Short mmCIF file of C-alpha atoms in Angstrom, two decimals:
data_model
loop_
_atom_site.label_atom_id
_atom_site.label_comp_id
_atom_site.label_asym_id
_atom_site.label_seq_id
_atom_site.Cartn_x
_atom_site.Cartn_y
_atom_site.Cartn_z
CA MET U 1 0.00 0.00 0.00
CA GLU U 2 1.23 3.46 -0.80
CA GLU U 3 2.16 5.67 2.09
CA ASN U 4 -0.43 8.32 2.85
CA LYS U 5 1.20 11.70 2.37
CA THR U 6 -1.93 13.84 2.48
CA VAL U 7 -1.62 16.99 4.55
CA LEU U 8 -4.53 19.05 3.32
CA TRP U 9 -7.61 18.07 1.41
CA ILE U 10 -10.20 20.74 0.72
CA ALA U 11 -13.51 19.73 -0.84
CA ASP U 12 -16.14 22.18 -2.12
CA LEU U 13 -15.14 24.97 0.22
CA GLU U 14 -17.62 27.82 0.26
CA LYS U 15 -17.54 31.15 2.08
CA LYS U 16 -20.42 33.59 2.13
CA PHE U 17 -20.48 36.68 4.26
CA HIS U 18 -23.89 37.53 5.67
CA ILE U 19 -23.79 41.26 6.08
CA HIS U 20 -26.50 42.19 8.54
CA LEU U 21 -25.69 45.84 8.92
CA LEU U 22 -25.95 47.29 5.45
CA GLY U 23 -29.25 45.93 4.29
CA ASP U 24 -28.82 42.29 5.22
CA PHE U 25 -27.35 40.60 2.17
CA ALA U 26 -25.03 37.71 1.47
CA LEU U 27 -21.70 38.37 -0.16
CA GLU U 28 -20.46 35.33 -2.05
CA THR U 29 -16.75 34.88 -2.30
CA ILE U 30 -15.37 31.44 -2.95
CA LYS U 31 -17.38 28.34 -3.77
CA ASN U 32 -16.66 24.85 -5.06
CA PHE U 33 -13.01 25.30 -4.14
CA SER U 34 -11.16 22.01 -3.89
CA LEU U 35 -7.52 21.24 -3.35
CA HIS U 36 -5.28 18.36 -2.36
CA LEU U 37 -1.80 18.82 -0.96
CA ASN U 38 0.76 16.20 -0.05
CA GLU U 39 3.55 16.54 2.44
CA GLY U 40 6.34 18.81 1.24
CA GLU U 41 4.31 20.39 -1.53
CA PHE U 42 4.71 24.06 -2.31
CA ALA U 43 1.46 25.28 -3.80
CA ILE U 44 0.72 28.82 -4.78
CA LEU U 45 -2.56 30.61 -5.28
CA VAL U 46 -2.72 33.16 -8.05
CA GLY U 47 -5.57 35.26 -9.34
CA PRO U 48 -6.78 38.86 -9.55
CA ASN U 49 -7.47 41.08 -6.54
CA GLY U 50 -10.63 40.28 -4.64
CA ILE U 51 -11.11 36.82 -6.12
CA GLY U 52 -10.81 35.17 -2.70
CA LYS U 53 -7.20 34.04 -2.38
CA SER U 54 -6.78 35.36 1.16
CA THR U 55 -10.26 34.12 2.00
CA VAL U 56 -9.10 30.58 1.27
CA LEU U 57 -6.15 31.00 3.64
CA ASN U 58 -8.31 32.64 6.31
CA CYS U 59 -10.78 29.73 6.13
CA ILE U 60 -7.99 27.17 6.54
CA PHE U 61 -6.62 29.05 9.57
CA ARG U 62 -10.20 29.56 10.85
CA THR U 63 -9.86 33.32 11.01
CA TYR U 64 -12.93 33.03 8.81
CA LEU U 65 -15.70 30.54 9.50
CA PRO U 66 -16.36 28.56 6.30
CA THR U 67 -20.03 28.29 5.29
CA GLY U 68 -19.71 25.05 3.32
CA GLY U 69 -17.41 22.22 2.40
CA LYS U 70 -14.66 20.41 4.19
CA ILE U 71 -11.08 21.29 5.06
CA ILE U 72 -9.53 18.01 6.08
CA TYR U 73 -6.13 18.38 7.66
CA ARG U 74 -4.00 15.38 8.46
CA SER U 75 -2.15 16.21 11.62
CA ARG U 76 1.36 15.18 12.60
CA ASP U 77 -0.01 12.32 14.70
CA GLY U 78 -1.93 10.99 11.70
CA SER U 79 -5.42 12.03 12.82
CA TYR U 80 -7.80 13.74 10.41
CA ILE U 81 -9.32 17.04 11.48
CA ASP U 82 -11.98 19.05 9.66
CA LEU U 83 -10.70 22.59 10.19
CA ALA U 84 -14.02 23.97 8.97
CA LYS U 85 -15.93 22.41 11.86
CA CYS U 86 -13.65 21.24 14.66
CA ASP U 87 -13.82 22.93 18.05
CA GLU U 88 -11.77 26.04 18.78
CA ARG U 89 -9.50 24.29 21.25
CA THR U 90 -8.26 21.98 18.49
CA ILE U 91 -7.51 25.01 16.30
CA THR U 92 -5.58 26.78 19.05
CA ARG U 93 -3.60 23.59 19.65
CA LEU U 94 -2.75 23.25 15.95
CA ARG U 95 -1.80 26.92 15.73
CA LYS U 96 0.53 26.39 18.63
CA THR U 97 2.18 23.26 17.31
CA GLU U 98 1.95 22.75 13.55
CA MET U 99 0.07 25.38 11.60
CA ALA U 100 1.44 28.87 10.90
CA TYR U 101 0.01 31.76 8.92
CA VAL U 102 2.00 34.69 7.59
CA THR U 103 -0.67 37.32 7.06
CA GLN U 104 -0.26 40.09 4.55
CA PHE U 105 0.35 42.64 7.27
CA LEU U 106 1.98 42.02 10.63
CA HIS U 107 -0.39 42.09 13.58
CA CYS U 108 1.51 42.05 16.84
CA GLN U 109 1.07 43.26 20.35
CA PRO U 110 2.32 46.77 20.96
CA ARG U 111 5.16 47.44 23.42
CA VAL U 112 6.72 44.01 22.81
CA PRO U 113 10.27 43.85 21.35
CA ALA U 114 10.69 42.16 17.96
CA GLU U 115 12.81 39.31 19.36
CA LEU U 116 10.04 38.45 21.82
CA VAL U 117 7.37 38.66 19.10
CA VAL U 118 9.36 36.09 17.12
CA ALA U 119 10.15 33.92 20.17
CA THR U 120 6.56 33.86 21.45
CA PRO U 121 5.36 30.79 19.49
CA ARG U 122 8.25 28.79 20.95
CA LEU U 123 7.59 30.09 24.46
CA SER U 124 3.98 28.97 24.28
CA GLN U 125 5.29 25.50 23.42
CA GLY U 126 7.09 25.54 26.75
CA ILE U 127 10.60 26.21 25.39
CA PRO U 128 12.68 28.17 27.95
CA MET U 129 13.15 31.89 27.34
CA GLY U 130 16.90 31.66 26.69
CA GLN U 131 16.62 29.07 23.98
CA ALA U 132 13.55 30.69 22.37
CA LEU U 133 15.32 34.04 22.15
CA ARG U 134 18.43 32.39 20.72
CA GLU U 135 16.37 30.77 17.98
CA ALA U 136 14.53 34.03 17.33
CA ARG U 137 17.76 36.01 16.96
CA GLN U 138 19.25 33.36 14.70
CA LEU U 139 16.25 33.56 12.38
CA MET U 140 16.18 37.36 12.39
CA GLU U 141 19.85 37.37 11.54
CA ARG U 142 19.31 34.99 8.65
CA LEU U 143 16.49 37.21 7.42
CA GLY U 144 18.81 40.19 7.49
CA LEU U 145 17.17 42.11 10.33
CA PRO U 146 19.93 44.20 11.95
CA PRO U 147 20.56 43.42 15.66
CA ASN U 148 19.88 46.98 16.75
CA LEU U 149 16.22 46.42 15.83
CA TRP U 150 15.76 43.23 17.83
CA ARG U 151 14.86 44.98 21.04
CA ALA U 152 12.59 47.57 19.44
CA SER U 153 8.88 47.13 18.81
CA PRO U 154 8.01 46.12 15.23
CA VAL U 155 5.21 48.72 15.31
CA SER U 156 7.81 51.30 14.29
CA PHE U 157 9.49 49.13 11.62
CA SER U 158 9.46 49.65 7.87
CA GLY U 159 7.16 47.50 5.73
CA GLY U 160 9.93 45.11 4.73
CA GLU U 161 11.19 44.76 8.30
CA LYS U 162 7.69 44.03 9.59
CA GLN U 163 7.26 41.45 6.86
CA ARG U 164 10.43 39.64 7.94
CA VAL U 165 9.37 39.66 11.62
CA ASN U 166 6.10 38.16 10.44
CA LEU U 167 7.94 35.45 8.50
CA ALA U 168 10.39 34.71 11.32
CA ARG U 169 7.49 34.25 13.75
CA ALA U 170 6.04 31.57 11.45
CA PHE U 171 9.32 29.89 10.51
CA ILE U 172 10.36 29.46 14.14
CA LEU U 173 7.55 26.93 14.60
CA GLN U 174 8.90 24.66 11.83
CA PRO U 175 5.25 24.21 10.93
CA ARG U 176 3.79 21.18 9.21
CA LEU U 177 1.48 23.48 7.24
CA LEU U 178 2.59 26.99 6.35
CA LEU U 179 0.10 29.49 4.94
CA MET U 180 1.42 32.76 3.52
CA ASP U 181 -0.27 35.77 1.99
CA GLU U 182 2.09 37.59 -0.37
CA PRO U 183 5.09 36.96 1.87
CA THR U 184 7.59 38.80 -0.31
CA ALA U 185 5.41 41.67 -1.49
CA SER U 186 7.27 44.36 0.44
CA LEU U 187 10.76 42.86 0.27
CA ASP U 188 13.66 43.90 -1.92
CA GLN U 189 15.42 41.39 -4.11
CA TYR U 190 18.14 40.64 -1.59
CA SER U 191 15.75 40.00 1.32
CA THR U 192 13.52 37.94 -0.95
CA GLY U 193 16.52 35.74 -1.66
CA LEU U 194 17.06 35.20 2.08
CA VAL U 195 13.41 34.24 2.52
CA VAL U 196 13.51 31.82 -0.40
CA GLU U 197 16.56 30.14 1.11
CA LEU U 198 14.70 29.53 4.39
CA LEU U 199 11.58 28.36 2.55
CA ALA U 200 13.68 25.83 0.66
CA GLU U 201 15.00 24.50 3.97
CA LEU U 202 11.50 24.19 5.41
CA LYS U 203 10.32 22.39 2.31
CA GLU U 204 13.29 20.06 2.56
CA ARG U 205 12.21 19.18 6.10
CA GLY U 206 8.69 18.34 4.95
CA THR U 207 6.74 21.55 5.53
CA THR U 208 3.75 21.88 3.22
CA VAL U 209 3.26 25.39 1.88
CA LEU U 210 0.20 27.13 0.49
CA SER U 211 0.89 30.72 -0.42
CA VAL U 212 -0.63 33.61 -2.30
CA PHE U 213 1.82 35.18 -4.73
CA HIS U 214 1.41 37.82 -7.36
CA ASP U 215 4.89 37.33 -8.63
CA PHE U 216 6.14 33.87 -7.92
CA ALA U 217 9.21 34.02 -10.12
CA PRO U 218 11.56 34.15 -7.06
CA VAL U 219 10.19 30.85 -5.71
CA LYS U 220 9.60 29.10 -9.02
CA GLU U 221 12.22 26.46 -8.23
CA LEU U 222 10.23 25.41 -5.16
CA VAL U 223 6.72 25.46 -6.59
CA THR U 224 5.03 22.12 -7.19
CA LYS U 225 1.54 23.33 -7.95
CA VAL U 226 -0.09 26.54 -9.21
CA ILE U 227 -3.74 27.09 -8.38
CA HIS U 228 -5.39 29.74 -10.43
CA LEU U 229 -8.51 31.26 -8.89
CA ASP U 230 -10.82 32.67 -11.50
CA SER U 231 -14.36 33.87 -10.76
CA HIS U 232 -15.20 31.11 -8.31
CA PHE U 233 -13.35 28.34 -10.10
CA ALA U 234 -9.96 26.98 -9.30
CA GLN U 235 -7.75 25.51 -11.96
CA GLU U 236 -4.56 23.67 -11.33
CA PHE U 237 -1.45 24.03 -13.43
CA GLU U 238 1.93 22.46 -13.39
CA PRO U 239 4.42 25.21 -12.57
CA GLN U 240 6.17 24.96 -15.93
CA GLU U 241 2.88 25.20 -17.72
CA ALA U 242 1.88 28.29 -15.76
CA LEU U 243 5.23 29.98 -16.01
CA GLY U 244 6.59 28.67 -19.23
CA ILE U 245 3.87 29.58 -21.68
CA SER U 246 2.98 33.12 -20.93
CA GLY U 247 4.01 34.07 -17.41
CA VAL U 248 1.55 34.35 -14.54
CA GLU U 249 0.52 37.89 -15.24
CA ASP U 250 -0.80 36.87 -18.63
CA ILE U 251 -2.71 33.92 -17.28
CA VAL U 252 -4.29 36.04 -14.61
CA SER U 253 -5.40 38.87 -16.84
CA GLY U 254 -6.26 36.57 -19.75
CA ARG U 255 -8.75 34.55 -17.81
CA CYS U 256 -10.57 36.95 -15.64
CA LEU U 257 -11.11 40.05 -17.74
CA MET A 1 -12.73 12.89 14.02
CA GLY A 2 -10.67 15.40 15.89
CA VAL A 3 -8.32 15.15 18.80
CA LYS A 4 -9.39 15.05 22.40
CA CYS A 5 -8.12 17.80 24.65
CA GLU A 6 -5.14 16.94 26.78
CA SER A 7 -6.42 17.83 30.24
CA PRO A 8 -9.84 18.53 31.76
CA PRO A 9 -11.05 22.13 31.97
CA VAL A 10 -10.17 24.10 35.09
CA LEU A 11 -13.62 25.62 35.14
CA LYS A 12 -16.79 24.21 33.61
CA VAL A 13 -20.05 26.14 33.51
CA GLN A 14 -23.28 24.46 32.51
CA ASN A 15 -26.44 26.26 31.53
CA LEU A 16 -26.01 28.97 34.12
CA GLY A 17 -28.82 31.49 34.57
CA LYS A 18 -29.65 34.35 36.92
CA ILE A 19 -32.99 36.09 37.38
CA TYR A 20 -33.47 39.11 39.63
CA GLY A 21 -37.08 39.16 40.81
CA PRO A 22 -39.73 36.52 41.46
CA GLY A 23 -39.24 34.75 38.11
CA CYS A 24 -42.00 32.95 36.24
CA PRO A 25 -42.27 30.20 33.59
CA ASN A 26 -42.30 32.86 30.85
CA CYS A 27 -39.12 34.66 31.88
CA VAL A 28 -36.77 32.67 29.67
CA GLY A 29 -39.04 32.35 26.66
CA LEU A 30 -39.94 36.03 26.46
CA THR A 31 -36.51 37.59 26.90
CA GLY A 32 -33.22 37.60 25.04
CA PRO A 33 -31.87 39.23 21.88
CA GLU A 34 -34.67 37.96 19.62
CA HIS A 35 -37.22 39.74 21.85
CA GLY A 36 -35.04 42.80 22.33
CA ARG A 37 -35.42 42.83 26.10
CA ASN A 38 -34.13 41.26 29.30
CA VAL A 39 -37.15 42.14 31.45
CA CYS A 40 -39.91 39.55 31.55
CA PRO A 41 -43.16 41.25 30.43
CA LYS A 42 -45.28 38.94 32.61
CA CYS A 43 -43.59 39.19 36.00
CA LEU A 44 -41.18 42.11 35.41
CA SER A 45 -38.20 40.05 36.61
CA ILE A 46 -34.83 40.84 35.10
CA VAL A 47 -33.16 37.96 33.34
CA ALA A 48 -29.53 38.95 33.91
CA PHE A 49 -28.23 35.98 31.92
CA TYR A 50 -29.42 32.55 30.90
CA GLY A 51 -28.14 29.38 29.27
CA ILE A 52 -24.46 30.17 29.71
CA SER A 53 -22.14 27.22 29.17
CA LEU A 54 -18.40 27.49 28.90
CA GLU A 55 -15.15 25.71 29.60
CA LEU A 56 -11.92 27.34 30.68
CA PHE A 57 -8.68 25.44 30.19
CA GLU A 58 -5.23 25.75 31.69
CA ALA A 59 -3.20 28.75 30.44
CA GLU A 60 -6.17 30.08 28.49
CA VAL A 61 -7.60 33.59 28.45
CA LEU A 62 -11.31 33.71 27.70
CA GLY A 63 -12.96 37.03 26.90
CA ILE A 64 -16.56 38.00 27.54
CA VAL A 65 -17.58 41.03 25.56
CA GLY A 66 -20.85 42.92 25.37
CA GLU A 67 -22.48 46.26 26.04
CA SER A 68 -23.51 47.52 29.48
CA GLY A 69 -26.43 45.53 30.82
CA SER A 70 -25.67 42.45 28.74
CA GLY A 71 -25.18 40.43 31.93
CA LYS A 72 -21.43 39.94 31.71
CA SER A 73 -20.59 41.33 35.16
CA SER A 74 -23.48 39.45 36.77
CA LEU A 75 -22.10 36.30 35.18
CA LEU A 76 -18.65 36.97 36.61
CA LYS A 77 -20.15 37.56 40.09
CA CYS A 78 -21.87 34.21 39.83
CA LEU A 79 -18.64 32.50 38.75
CA HIS A 80 -17.01 34.01 41.85
CA LEU A 81 -19.86 32.54 43.93
CA ASP A 82 -20.85 36.01 45.11
CA GLU A 83 -24.37 35.34 43.90
CA GLU A 84 -26.56 32.25 43.74
CA PRO A 85 -27.67 31.38 40.21
CA TRP A 86 -31.28 30.78 39.26
CA CYS A 87 -30.29 27.63 37.42
CA GLY A 88 -27.22 25.77 36.22
CA SER A 89 -23.96 24.68 37.75
CA VAL A 90 -20.27 25.51 37.97
CA TYR A 91 -17.50 22.93 38.38
CA HIS A 92 -13.87 23.47 39.33
CA LYS A 93 -11.40 20.68 38.69
CA GLU A 94 -10.01 20.88 42.22
CA VAL A 95 -13.40 20.52 43.89
CA GLY A 96 -14.71 16.95 44.13
CA ASN A 97 -12.67 15.83 41.11
CA GLY A 98 -14.42 18.44 39.01
CA GLU A 99 -17.75 16.67 39.50
CA ARG A 100 -19.20 18.61 42.41
CA ASP A 101 -21.38 21.63 41.66
CA LEU A 102 -19.82 24.55 43.53
CA PHE A 103 -23.27 25.89 44.38
CA ALA A 104 -24.08 22.63 46.18
CA CYS A 105 -21.25 23.34 48.65
CA SER A 106 -21.90 24.79 52.11
CA ALA A 107 -21.48 28.51 52.74
CA GLN A 108 -18.22 27.82 54.55
CA GLN A 109 -16.87 25.68 51.71
CA LYS A 110 -17.86 28.37 49.23
CA ARG A 111 -15.94 30.96 51.20
CA ALA A 112 -12.88 28.73 51.17
CA ILE A 113 -13.23 28.11 47.40
CA ARG A 114 -13.62 31.83 46.76
CA ASN A 115 -10.53 32.68 48.80
CA LYS A 116 -8.30 29.87 47.65
CA LEU A 117 -9.22 29.01 44.09
CA PHE A 118 -10.38 32.34 42.67
CA GLY A 119 -8.77 35.73 42.41
CA VAL A 120 -10.97 38.60 41.31
CA VAL A 121 -10.38 42.17 40.14
CA TYR A 122 -13.30 44.55 39.83
CA GLN A 123 -13.63 47.62 37.68
CA SER A 124 -14.07 49.79 40.74
CA PRO A 125 -11.40 49.62 43.48
CA GLU A 126 -14.10 50.55 46.00
CA VAL A 127 -15.71 47.15 45.41
CA GLY A 128 -12.55 45.09 45.59
CA LEU A 129 -10.65 46.95 48.32
CA ARG A 130 -11.33 48.34 51.76
CA MET A 131 -10.64 52.00 51.29
CA GLY A 132 -10.05 52.65 55.00
CA LEU A 133 -7.14 50.22 55.23
CA THR A 134 -3.56 50.35 54.02
CA ALA A 135 -2.51 48.64 50.80
CA GLY A 136 -0.66 45.98 52.76
CA ALA A 137 -3.64 45.25 54.98
CA ASN A 138 -5.84 44.80 51.92
CA ILE A 139 -3.47 42.22 50.48
CA ALA A 140 -3.09 40.56 53.90
CA GLU A 141 -6.82 39.94 54.22
CA PRO A 142 -7.13 36.87 51.94
CA LEU A 143 -3.80 35.54 53.26
CA LEU A 144 -5.07 35.66 56.85
CA LEU A 145 -8.48 34.28 55.90
CA THR A 146 -7.04 31.15 54.35
CA ASN A 147 -4.63 30.65 57.25
CA LYS A 148 -6.92 31.40 60.13
CA ASN A 149 -5.53 28.96 62.66
CA LYS A 150 -1.95 30.02 62.97
CA PRO A 151 -1.19 33.12 61.02
CA ASN A 152 2.53 33.54 60.58
CA PHE A 153 2.77 37.32 60.39
CA ARG A 154 6.34 37.31 59.22
CA ALA A 155 5.46 35.03 56.29
CA VAL A 156 2.39 37.13 55.49
CA ARG A 157 4.46 40.29 55.52
CA SER A 158 7.08 38.87 53.19
CA ARG A 159 4.36 37.56 50.86
CA ILE A 160 2.84 41.06 50.73
CA LEU A 161 6.18 42.60 49.84
CA HIS A 162 6.76 39.95 47.18
CA LEU A 163 3.33 40.67 45.64
CA PHE A 164 3.97 44.40 45.77
CA HIS A 165 7.12 43.80 43.81
CA GLN A 166 5.34 41.48 41.37
CA VAL A 167 2.73 44.10 40.46
CA GLU A 168 5.43 46.75 40.15
CA LEU A 169 4.36 48.97 43.08
CA PRO A 170 6.93 50.91 45.13
CA ILE A 171 7.65 48.86 48.28
CA GLY A 172 7.91 52.07 50.33
CA ARG A 173 4.18 52.69 49.98
CA VAL A 174 2.98 49.35 51.31
CA ASP A 175 1.76 50.87 54.60
CA ASP A 176 0.05 53.89 53.04
CA PRO A 177 -3.75 54.09 53.10
CA ILE A 178 -5.26 52.80 49.87
CA ARG A 179 -7.14 56.06 49.45
CA SER A 180 -3.86 57.84 48.79
CA PHE A 181 -3.12 55.65 45.75
CA SER A 182 -3.89 56.65 42.16
CA GLY A 183 -6.50 54.72 40.16
CA GLY A 184 -3.93 52.67 38.28
CA MET A 185 -2.06 51.83 41.49
CA GLN A 186 -5.30 50.79 43.17
CA GLN A 187 -5.89 48.35 40.31
CA ARG A 188 -2.41 46.97 40.88
CA VAL A 189 -3.22 46.49 44.57
CA GLN A 190 -6.39 44.67 43.54
CA ILE A 191 -4.33 42.42 41.27
CA ALA A 192 -1.85 41.75 44.10
CA LYS A 193 -4.75 40.88 46.41
CA ALA A 194 -6.24 38.59 43.75
CA LEU A 195 -2.94 36.76 43.35
CA ALA A 196 -2.23 36.56 47.10
CA CYS A 197 -3.36 32.97 47.65
CA ASN A 198 -2.06 31.58 44.32
CA PRO A 199 -5.51 31.15 42.80
CA SER A 200 -6.14 28.67 39.99
CA VAL A 201 -8.48 31.03 38.10
CA LEU A 202 -8.34 34.80 37.74
CA LEU A 203 -11.60 36.68 37.10
CA LEU A 204 -11.22 40.20 35.74
CA ASP A 205 -14.21 42.51 35.47
CA GLU A 206 -13.30 45.50 33.27
CA PRO A 207 -9.95 45.83 35.06
CA THR A 208 -8.78 48.84 33.05
CA SER A 209 -11.98 50.59 32.07
CA GLY A 210 -11.72 53.57 34.40
CA LEU A 211 -8.09 54.34 33.60
CA ASP A 212 -6.53 56.76 31.13
CA VAL A 213 -4.85 55.13 28.15
CA SER A 214 -1.22 55.12 29.26
CA VAL A 215 -2.09 53.70 32.69
CA GLN A 216 -4.48 51.28 31.02
CA ALA A 217 -1.65 50.06 28.81
CA SER A 218 0.69 49.51 31.75
CA VAL A 219 -1.93 47.57 33.72
CA LEU A 220 -2.72 45.44 30.65
CA ASP A 221 1.00 44.77 30.21
CA LEU A 222 1.11 43.67 33.84
CA ILE A 223 -1.83 41.29 33.38
CA ARG A 224 -0.24 39.93 30.22
CA ARG A 225 3.08 39.39 31.97
CA ILE A 226 1.48 37.64 34.94
CA GLN A 227 -0.49 35.39 32.61
CA TRP A 228 2.66 34.68 30.69
CA ASP A 229 4.77 33.90 33.78
CA THR A 230 2.19 31.82 35.61
CA GLY A 231 0.02 30.34 32.86
CA LEU A 232 -2.94 31.23 35.05
CA PRO A 233 -6.26 30.81 33.23
CA ILE A 234 -8.22 34.05 33.09
CA VAL A 235 -11.80 35.07 32.37
CA ILE A 236 -11.88 38.73 31.43
CA VAL A 237 -15.03 40.77 30.99
CA SER A 238 -14.69 43.89 28.89
CA HIS A 239 -16.64 46.11 26.56
CA ASP A 240 -13.35 47.11 24.91
CA LEU A 241 -12.52 45.04 21.83
CA GLY A 242 -8.92 46.29 21.97
CA VAL A 243 -8.48 44.67 25.40
CA ILE A 244 -10.14 41.48 24.15
CA ARG A 245 -7.89 41.38 21.08
CA LEU A 246 -4.78 41.97 23.18
CA LEU A 247 -5.38 39.37 25.86
CA THR A 248 -7.72 36.58 24.78
CA GLN A 249 -7.66 33.51 22.54
CA ARG A 250 -11.39 32.78 22.69
CA THR A 251 -14.34 35.11 23.16
CA LEU A 252 -18.01 34.96 24.08
CA VAL A 253 -20.23 37.78 22.87
CA MET A 254 -23.19 38.56 25.15
CA ARG A 255 -26.31 40.55 24.47
CA LEU A 256 -29.36 40.90 26.68
CA GLY A 257 -28.26 38.07 28.92
CA ARG A 258 -27.47 35.49 26.24
CA VAL A 259 -24.35 34.39 24.44
CA VAL A 260 -25.03 35.33 20.82
CA GLU A 261 -21.69 34.21 19.48
CA ALA A 262 -18.63 32.29 20.65
CA GLY A 263 -15.40 31.52 18.86
CA LEU A 264 -11.73 32.23 18.34
CA THR A 265 -11.04 35.88 19.08
CA ASP A 266 -9.46 36.58 15.69
CA GLN A 267 -12.44 34.96 13.98
CA ILE A 268 -14.96 36.96 16.01
CA LEU A 269 -13.14 40.17 15.13
CA SER A 270 -12.56 39.48 11.42
CA ASP A 271 -15.62 37.40 10.57
CA PRO A 272 -18.36 38.22 13.09
CA GLN A 273 -21.52 36.20 12.45
CA HIS A 274 -24.27 37.65 14.62
CA PRO A 275 -25.82 41.01 13.67
CA TYR A 276 -24.94 42.40 17.09
CA THR A 277 -21.29 41.29 16.87
CA GLN A 278 -21.06 42.81 13.40
CA GLN A 279 -22.38 46.06 14.80
CA LEU A 280 -19.97 45.86 17.74
CA VAL A 281 -16.93 45.23 15.54
CA ALA A 282 -17.99 47.90 13.05
CA SER A 283 -18.39 50.40 15.90
CA ALA A 284 -14.89 49.96 17.32
CA LEU A 285 -12.69 52.97 16.80
CA THR A 286 -9.51 51.03 16.20
#
């Protein structure tokens, strides 16, 4: 029998927003979205603004409550969990141990130094402060964040610096499933290179990645699957197919306008 | 499907309800958000809250959010055994293996539970502290109550000084009357008093609502640090979504005595389901 490598299996995911305030209507975003990811895959979501790419990620992380479909996650211990329906305690446990989400913009607590923001996920796993801070500093160094920033609050950082704090905070978990929303959007070419290097290492160790990218050229060596979201339908491409023929930009604009 | 939770909840609340007034069979059916009232039209009783069930786990911070009069403070009073509920039960894992309803305990047992297992901080220092006493004496009170037989005054004194240090108050002011303290410092004394007997649950009722923003921030930082250092589970009642966002992982939203929505805090704030929660989130300034 073949070894089961499934990490994420999404079937017919649907998300509607019921807006009660402004005239009580339902806003449809994604529907009939399906996806299967094996361990170590690096899948990227592409598509025009507002098509629901971040909504997919938010539903997987349960920041949004899905209104239909299943999000089956196979956890490290082999159990299957429907992220769309399981209780909140299970989600908080997974967020603590194996699921990380790099949101588009960094949300962090004010008045907390960057190194502690990055170390926090390890601390909540029970890792001692000294070791957690060591790991945090190591990661920040590899991401090119200068040491004089480590003890300052990220609230005052530049966009690219915030982005790297956000990434470091997710990488430090060595997650089994890593969700990212335009992780390199505000990074220069050099910093992007540093991020790609770390992503390659995570992938090597078995992390499964699902990420929104507008320009995925920097990570094209890592990508195993391209999912193109187009007015409620998802289409899968092999990376070469998506990149080789016309470039992503062309595919995106060609199909949705 | 799914994974069972590792350890039992510290606190378990089942179907808790509180009615002020005579109460009648119609009270529950004729009140709540769908009726737009919490006063029973038949008997004019006030249904402070009804049908509240929740579980609080180790190292978890649970938020209860809602407007004034939604029943959140009454609920917290009931959890602290200050008031008898109209229906329902509360279990604590250290009382009868977590199987004994706290309200079925004797008055004396309840007092012991309140002093030993719960720490509470109220919005108003006048409620939580004796304004005629010194700060030290206020903190000493629960310590002496739980050690009635042979109070070791030296140990009590050193515990008070330790707590003073822990909540970042100047040791030199420990024997000053509580009246002479600022609002933020009084809240810190309340927190020290709440922590005095190493409680297993901390109940916070709008702990920072009366404070100006910079003092509010420093008290919130203190609460966050204590939670971080001790892993103490906390129930915090607040009408301030910023406080809820900062401190909690899960949140209950209350309106007219009922829980209208419960979920992960980030989900409640970014994808609120109930019309009231949507209004609440849309009304927040930040």
